[in-house]
Structure formats: structure tokens, C-alpha cells
PDB file of C-alpha atoms in Angstrom:
ATOM      1  CA  MET A   1       0.138   0.248  -0.576  1.00  0.00           C
ATOM      2  CA  ALA A   2       1.074   3.429  -1.032  1.00  0.00           C
ATOM      3  CA  PRO A   3       2.100   5.697   1.561  1.00  0.00           C
ATOM      4  CA  PHE A   4       0.094   8.108   3.388  1.00  0.00           C
ATOM      5  CA  SER A   5       0.159  11.206   2.116  1.00  0.00           C
ATOM      6  CA  ASN A   6      -0.249  14.383   3.929  1.00  0.00           C
ATOM      7  CA  GLU A   7       1.463  17.132   1.354  1.00  0.00           C
ATOM      8  CA  GLY A   8      -1.838  19.001   0.877  1.00  0.00           C
ATOM      9  CA  SER A   9      -0.579  20.970  -2.493  1.00  0.00           C
ATOM     10  CA  GLY A  10       0.996  17.802  -3.860  1.00  0.00           C
ATOM     11  CA  VAL A  11      -2.060  15.771  -3.686  1.00  0.00           C
ATOM     12  CA  MET A  12      -4.123  18.307  -5.604  1.00  0.00           C
ATOM     13  CA  GLU A  13      -1.195  19.057  -8.022  1.00  0.00           C
ATOM     14  CA  GLY A  14      -2.086  15.030  -8.085  1.00  0.00           C
ATOM     15  CA  LEU A  15      -5.633  15.046  -8.689  1.00  0.00           C
ATOM     16  CA  ALA A  16      -4.477  17.920 -10.630  1.00  0.00           C
ATOM     17  CA  ALA A  17      -2.404  15.924 -13.076  1.00  0.00           C
ATOM     18  CA  ALA A  18      -4.975  12.526 -13.172  1.00  0.00           C
ATOM     19  CA  LEU A  19      -7.703  15.050 -14.435  1.00  0.00           C
ATOM     20  CA  ALA A  20      -6.030  16.824 -17.318  1.00  0.00           C
ATOM     21  CA  ARG A  21      -4.557  13.204 -18.029  1.00  0.00           C
ATOM     22  CA  ALA A  22      -8.336  11.778 -18.910  1.00  0.00           C
ATOM     23  CA  LEU A  23      -9.429  15.272 -20.191  1.00  0.00           C
ATOM     24  CA  HIS A  24      -6.520  15.285 -23.123  1.00  0.00           C
ATOM     25  CA  LYS A  25      -8.289  14.319 -25.980  1.00  0.00           C
ATOM     26  CA  LEU A  26     -11.379  17.186 -25.155  1.00  0.00           C
ATOM     27  CA  ASN A  27      -8.150  19.876 -25.526  1.00  0.00           C
ATOM     28  CA  SER A  28      -9.566  20.896 -29.589  1.00  0.00           C
ATOM     29  CA  GLU A  29     -12.998  20.969 -27.386  1.00  0.00           C
ATOM     30  CA  VAL A  30     -12.865  23.045 -24.239  1.00  0.00           C
ATOM     31  CA  ASP A  31     -10.885  24.385 -22.066  1.00  0.00           C
ATOM     32  CA  VAL A  32      -9.599  21.528 -20.157  1.00  0.00           C
ATOM     33  CA  PRO A  33      -7.177  23.303 -18.222  1.00  0.00           C
ATOM     34  CA  ALA A  34     -10.363  25.607 -16.637  1.00  0.00           C
ATOM     35  CA  VAL A  35     -12.326  22.525 -16.120  1.00  0.00           C
ATOM     36  CA  VAL A  36      -9.350  20.892 -14.089  1.00  0.00           C
ATOM     37  CA  GLY A  37      -9.516  23.993 -11.883  1.00  0.00           C
ATOM     38  CA  ALA A  38     -13.293  24.354 -11.261  1.00  0.00           C
ATOM     39  CA  ALA A  39     -12.628  20.612 -10.596  1.00  0.00           C
ATOM     40  CA  ILE A  40      -9.784  21.226  -8.006  1.00  0.00           C
ATOM     41  CA  GLN A  41     -12.460  24.129  -6.732  1.00  0.00           C
ATOM     42  CA  TYR A  42     -14.279  21.763  -6.078  1.00  0.00           C
ATOM     43  CA  VAL A  43     -13.141  19.339  -4.431  1.00  0.00           C
ATOM     44  CA  ALA A  44     -11.248  21.887  -1.884  1.00  0.00           C
ATOM     45  CA  ARG A  45     -14.517  23.713  -1.083  1.00  0.00           C
ATOM     46  CA  GLU A  46     -17.101  20.145  -0.490  1.00  0.00           C
ATOM     47  CA  HIS A  47     -13.780  17.518   0.651  1.00  0.00           C
ATOM     48  CA  GLY A  48     -11.630  19.803   2.191  1.00  0.00           C
ATOM     49  CA  GLY A  49      -9.927  18.577   5.427  1.00  0.00           C
ATOM     50  CA  VAL A  50     -11.245  14.810   4.456  1.00  0.00           C
ATOM     51  CA  ASN A  51      -9.078  11.163   4.925  1.00  0.00           C
ATOM     52  CA  LEU A  52      -9.360   8.813   1.572  1.00  0.00           C
ATOM     53  CA  CYS A  53      -8.168   6.054   1.473  1.00  0.00           C
ATOM     54  CA  PHE A  54      -7.976   4.209  -2.719  1.00  0.00           C
ATOM     55  CA  PRO A  55      -7.668   0.211  -2.008  1.00  0.00           C
ATOM     56  CA  VAL A  56      -5.815  -1.327  -4.715  1.00  0.00           C
ATOM     57  CA  SER A  57      -8.619  -4.217  -5.247  1.00  0.00           C
ATOM     58  CA  ALA A  58     -12.433  -4.041  -5.334  1.00  0.00           C
ATOM     59  CA  GLU A  59     -12.377  -6.555  -2.511  1.00  0.00           C
ATOM     60  CA  GLY A  60     -10.633  -4.118  -0.037  1.00  0.00           C
ATOM     61  CA  ALA A  61     -13.118  -1.322  -1.364  1.00  0.00           C
ATOM     62  CA  GLY A  62     -16.159  -1.618   0.985  1.00  0.00           C
ATOM     63  CA  ARG A  63     -14.217  -2.892   4.606  1.00  0.00           C
ATOM     64  CA  ARG A  64     -14.717   0.350   6.204  1.00  0.00           C
ATOM     65  CA  SER A  65     -18.272   1.878   5.647  1.00  0.00           C
ATOM     66  CA  ASP A  66     -17.234   5.362   6.624  1.00  0.00           C
ATOM     67  CA  THR A  67     -14.330   5.059   4.238  1.00  0.00           C
ATOM     68  CA  LYS A  68     -16.186   3.908   1.850  1.00  0.00           C
ATOM     69  CA  ALA A  69     -18.939   6.354   2.182  1.00  0.00           C
ATOM     70  CA  ARG A  70     -16.982   9.398   2.235  1.00  0.00           C
ATOM     71  CA  ARG A  71     -14.664   7.852  -0.427  1.00  0.00           C
ATOM     72  CA  ASP A  72     -17.684   6.932  -2.944  1.00  0.00           C
ATOM     73  CA  GLY A  73     -19.127  10.618  -2.248  1.00  0.00           C
ATOM     74  CA  PHE A  74     -15.976  12.260  -3.509  1.00  0.00           C
ATOM     75  CA  ILE A  75     -16.101   9.864  -6.818  1.00  0.00           C
ATOM     76  CA  ALA A  76     -19.180  10.738  -7.401  1.00  0.00           C
ATOM     77  CA  GLY A  77     -19.162  14.677  -6.606  1.00  0.00           C
ATOM     78  CA  LEU A  78     -16.217  14.735  -8.931  1.00  0.00           C
ATOM     79  CA  LYS A  79     -18.362  12.862 -11.874  1.00  0.00           C
ATOM     80  CA  ALA A  80     -20.955  15.515 -11.521  1.00  0.00           C
ATOM     81  CA  GLU A  81     -18.023  18.663 -11.757  1.00  0.00           C
ATOM     82  CA  VAL A  82     -16.436  17.230 -14.270  1.00  0.00           C
ATOM     83  CA  ILE A  83     -19.965  16.570 -16.025  1.00  0.00           C
ATOM     84  CA  ARG A  84     -21.286  19.795 -14.901  1.00  0.00           C
ATOM     85  CA  GLN A  85     -18.093  22.042 -16.692  1.00  0.00           C
ATOM     86  CA  LEU A  86     -18.299  19.925 -19.768  1.00  0.00           C
ATOM     87  CA  VAL A  87     -21.533  21.119 -19.860  1.00  0.00           C
ATOM     88  CA  ILE A  88     -21.056  24.341 -18.958  1.00  0.00           C
ATOM     89  CA  ARG A  89     -18.635  24.487 -21.745  1.00  0.00           C
ATOM     90  CA  GLY A  90     -20.930  22.535 -24.516  1.00  0.00           C
ATOM     91  CA  CYS A  91     -20.152  19.446 -24.806  1.00  0.00           C
ATOM     92  CA  ASP A  92     -22.156  16.558 -26.308  1.00  0.00           C
ATOM     93  CA  GLN A  93     -23.487  14.642 -23.371  1.00  0.00           C
ATOM     94  CA  ASP A  94     -22.138  11.350 -24.730  1.00  0.00           C
ATOM     95  CA  ARG A  95     -18.245  12.746 -24.337  1.00  0.00           C
ATOM     96  CA  ARG A  96     -19.549  14.649 -20.752  1.00  0.00           C
ATOM     97  CA  GLU A  97     -20.144  10.924 -19.830  1.00  0.00           C
ATOM     98  CA  ALA A  98     -17.497   9.489 -21.201  1.00  0.00           C
ATOM     99  CA  ALA A  99     -14.689  12.501 -19.697  1.00  0.00           C
ATOM    100  CA  GLY A 100     -16.592  11.796 -16.342  1.00  0.00           C
ATOM    101  CA  ALA A 101     -16.002   8.143 -16.586  1.00  0.00           C
ATOM    102  CA  ALA A 102     -12.256   8.373 -18.067  1.00  0.00           C
ATOM    103  CA  ALA A 103     -11.711  11.133 -15.062  1.00  0.00           C
ATOM    104  CA  VAL A 104     -12.767   9.013 -12.411  1.00  0.00           C
ATOM    105  CA  ALA A 105     -10.655   5.923 -13.401  1.00  0.00           C
ATOM    106  CA  SER A 106      -7.747   8.462 -14.085  1.00  0.00           C
ATOM    107  CA  VAL A 107      -8.294   9.516 -10.372  1.00  0.00           C
ATOM    108  CA  LEU A 108      -8.727   6.198  -9.062  1.00  0.00           C
ATOM    109  CA  THR A 109      -5.558   4.771 -10.857  1.00  0.00           C
ATOM    110  CA  ALA A 110      -3.786   7.726  -9.386  1.00  0.00           C
ATOM    111  CA  PHE A 111      -4.558   7.155  -5.734  1.00  0.00           C
ATOM    112  CA  SER A 112      -5.324   3.036  -6.048  1.00  0.00           C
ATOM    113  CA  GLY A 113      -2.808   1.699  -2.560  1.00  0.00           C
ATOM    114  CA  GLY A 114      -3.100   5.163  -1.358  1.00  0.00           C
ATOM    115  CA  SER A 115      -4.477   7.334   1.760  1.00  0.00           C
ATOM    116  CA  VAL A 116      -5.026  10.740   0.687  1.00  0.00           C
ATOM    117  CA  TYR A 117      -5.202  14.145   2.416  1.00  0.00           C
ATOM    118  CA  ILE A 118      -7.605  16.228   0.635  1.00  0.00           C
ATOM    119  CA  PRO A 119      -6.319  19.803   2.545  1.00  0.00           C
ATOM    120  CA  SER A 120      -8.840  22.148   4.105  1.00  0.00           C
ATOM    121  CA  MET A 121      -8.708  25.407   2.196  1.00  0.00           C
ATOM    122  CA  ALA A 122     -10.132  27.470   4.895  1.00  0.00           C
ATOM    123  CA  ALA A 123      -7.355  30.263   4.612  1.00  0.00           C
ATOM    124  CA  TYR A 124      -7.628  30.858   1.413  1.00  0.00           C
ATOM    125  CA  ARG A 125     -12.105  30.967   1.887  1.00  0.00           C
ATOM    126  CA  GLN A 126     -10.956  33.321   5.559  1.00  0.00           C
ATOM    127  CA  ALA A 127      -8.896  35.673   2.929  1.00  0.00           C
ATOM    128  CA  GLU A 128     -12.060  36.249  -0.180  1.00  0.00           C
ATOM    129  CA  GLN A 129     -13.537  37.241   3.255  1.00  0.00           C
ATOM    130  CA  HIS A 130     -11.397  39.575   3.995  1.00  0.00           C
ATOM    131  CA  ALA A 131     -11.306  41.247   0.807  1.00  0.00           C
ATOM    132  CA  ALA A 132     -15.183  41.398   1.063  1.00  0.00           C
ATOM    133  CA  ILE A 133     -15.217  42.996   4.299  1.00  0.00           C
ATOM    134  CA  VAL A 134     -12.642  45.644   3.214  1.00  0.00           C
ATOM    135  CA  SER A 135     -13.813  46.401   0.034  1.00  0.00           C
ATOM    136  CA  ARG A 136     -17.525  46.175   1.536  1.00  0.00           C
ATOM    137  CA  TYR A 137     -16.295  49.128   4.044  1.00  0.00           C
ATOM    138  CA  ARG A 138     -14.653  51.093   1.876  1.00  0.00           C
ATOM    139  CA  ALA A 139     -17.707  51.438  -0.359  1.00  0.00           C
ATOM    140  CA  GLY A 140     -19.525  52.607   2.783  1.00  0.00           C
ATOM    141  CA  GLU A 141     -21.142  49.691   4.673  1.00  0.00           C
ATOM    142  CA  ARG A 142     -20.978  50.480   8.042  1.00  0.00           C
ATOM    143  CA  THR A 143     -19.111  47.674  10.386  1.00  0.00           C
ATOM    144  CA  HIS A 144     -22.030  46.379  11.849  1.00  0.00           C
ATOM    145  CA  GLU A 145     -23.912  45.556   8.853  1.00  0.00           C
ATOM    146  CA  ILE A 146     -21.322  44.515   7.577  1.00  0.00           C
ATOM    147  CA  ALA A 147     -20.765  41.642  10.754  1.00  0.00           C
ATOM    148  CA  ALA A 148     -24.625  40.892  10.227  1.00  0.00           C
ATOM    149  CA  SER A 149     -24.445  39.824   7.216  1.00  0.00           C
ATOM    150  CA  CYS A 150     -21.295  38.267   7.703  1.00  0.00           C
ATOM    151  CA  GLY A 151     -22.216  36.317  10.746  1.00  0.00           C
ATOM    152  CA  ILE A 152     -19.084  37.783  12.761  1.00  0.00           C
ATOM    153  CA  SER A 153     -18.635  39.846  15.977  1.00  0.00           C
ATOM    154  CA  GLU A 154     -18.023  44.284  14.715  1.00  0.00           C
ATOM    155  CA  ARG A 155     -15.139  43.500  16.815  1.00  0.00           C
ATOM    156  CA  SER A 156     -13.864  41.178  14.700  1.00  0.00           C
ATOM    157  CA  VAL A 157     -14.251  43.439  11.333  1.00  0.00           C
ATOM    158  CA  ARG A 158     -13.015  45.893  13.015  1.00  0.00           C
ATOM    159  CA  ARG A 159      -9.630  43.804  13.603  1.00  0.00           C
ATOM    160  CA  ILE A 160      -9.528  42.710   9.901  1.00  0.00           C
ATOM    161  CA  LEU A 161      -9.807  46.404   8.757  1.00  0.00           C
ATOM    162  CA  GLN A 162      -7.148  47.480  11.363  1.00  0.00           C
ATOM    163  CA  ARG A 163      -4.832  44.291   9.370  1.00  0.00           C
ATOM    164  CA  SER A 164      -5.564  45.191   6.419  1.00  0.00           C
ATOM    165  CA  ARG A 165      -4.634  49.000   7.213  1.00  0.00           C
ATOM    166  CA  GLU A 166      -1.673  47.939   8.698  1.00  0.00           C
ATOM    167  CA  ARG A 167      -0.715  45.829   5.678  1.00  0.00           C
ATOM    168  CA  ASN A 168      -1.290  48.349   3.485  1.00  0.00           C
ATOM    169  CA  ARG A 169       0.806  50.818   5.190  1.00  0.00           C
ATOM    170  CA  ARG A 170       3.801  48.482   5.172  1.00  0.00           C
ATOM    171  CA  GLU A 171       3.996  47.869   1.613  1.00  0.00           C
ATOM    172  CA  GLY A 172       3.497  51.558   1.212  1.00  0.00           C
ATOM    173  CA  ARG A 173      -0.007  51.231  -0.379  1.00  0.00           C
ATOM    174  CA  ASN A 174      -1.838  54.919   0.375  1.00  0.00           C
ATOM    175  CA  TRP A 175      -5.397  52.934   2.843  1.00  0.00           C
ATOM    176  CA  LYS A 176      -6.903  56.785   4.353  1.00  0.00           C
ATOM    177  CA  ALA A 177      -8.074  55.337   7.637  1.00  0.00           C
ATOM    178  CA  THR A 178     -11.746  56.301   8.022  1.00  0.00           C
ATOM    179  CA  THR A 179     -13.832  55.761  11.277  1.00  0.00           C
ATOM    180  CA  ASP A 180     -17.329  53.539  11.275  1.00  0.00           C
ATOM    181  CA  ARG A 181     -18.561  56.195  13.461  1.00  0.00           C
ATOM    182  CA  PRO A 182     -22.568  57.857  12.594  1.00  0.00           C
TER     183      PRO A 182
END
């Protein structure tokens, strides 16, 4: 059995390579890197922070029900996302189904006999949220409104804004510090 891989970026790169190999026949029809990128984002969003085991043989596939359920959900979701991305890009149904099946087969082959950890994208999501908070604040929205819509405290919003100001000062950008008072 292949060793457990806790190297998050390596797993995602391996997954991207497996998907690219499976979809290479569609290069002339669709933007394969865009399909692969969207599939990787889906995996990180829906399955981030999860360990998955990929058995070498079919008899090893159903030993633990929780592991099997996670793996089966991962595979079904990945196939559905690849097909969804191909629908968006106008690929015909037969080619979509074949590409989805090829993507699943390629991923199963690439990770066969190993356990992999799908890295969580919490830091990326948090950075996106912080950028949105700063943008909304600069657009004139009040901190208590931002806090309520984001489900965080007003103090947290102020800390995010303060860190953004400090980062901009360090980087030499001019960001006018404004107050949030009526």
C-alpha cells in the first residue's frame, strides 16, 4: 500500500494531473485547464479536510463503511462536477459522460493503494471573506451591518480592517483610515 500523503499541495497537483490526463482528448473542444481548475476548487470546497483511502483491489473497497461512503461521495461528486463543467462549455452528452468516467478512472488509478488527505481551503476562503469585508467597508457599509451579514462580531470586522490598514502601510499603499461612526 502506498504511504499516507499529508502533503496537501502535492495531492491537489496529483489530482489535477490525473484529471488533465483523462480530459486530454477534449483539448480541441474545451478549455481543459479551466475544467480541471473548477474541479479542483469543487474538491477543496466540498471535501477539504478529509482523509480518503483508495484500495488497490475491489475486495478492499468496502472494509469500513465510513471510509467507503466518503470515498464514494468524493468520486460521485468529482464526476458530477466534471460533467457540469463540460455542460457549461457546450460539450455533447456522450463526450461528457465518457470524460466523467475517464476522470474517475484516472483519479482511482493515480491514488490506488494509498490514503490521501484533501487539504482544507479554510485560509483561502478566509482571505476571500476578509477582502470582501474591506471592499464593503470602503464602499461605505457600516461595520455592524457587515458583521451581521457575515455572521461575525463587529470587533472581528474592525480587526480585519485594522490588519488591512497595517498591511497596506507596510507595503507603502495609501489607504485612508476612516472611522465608522454615524
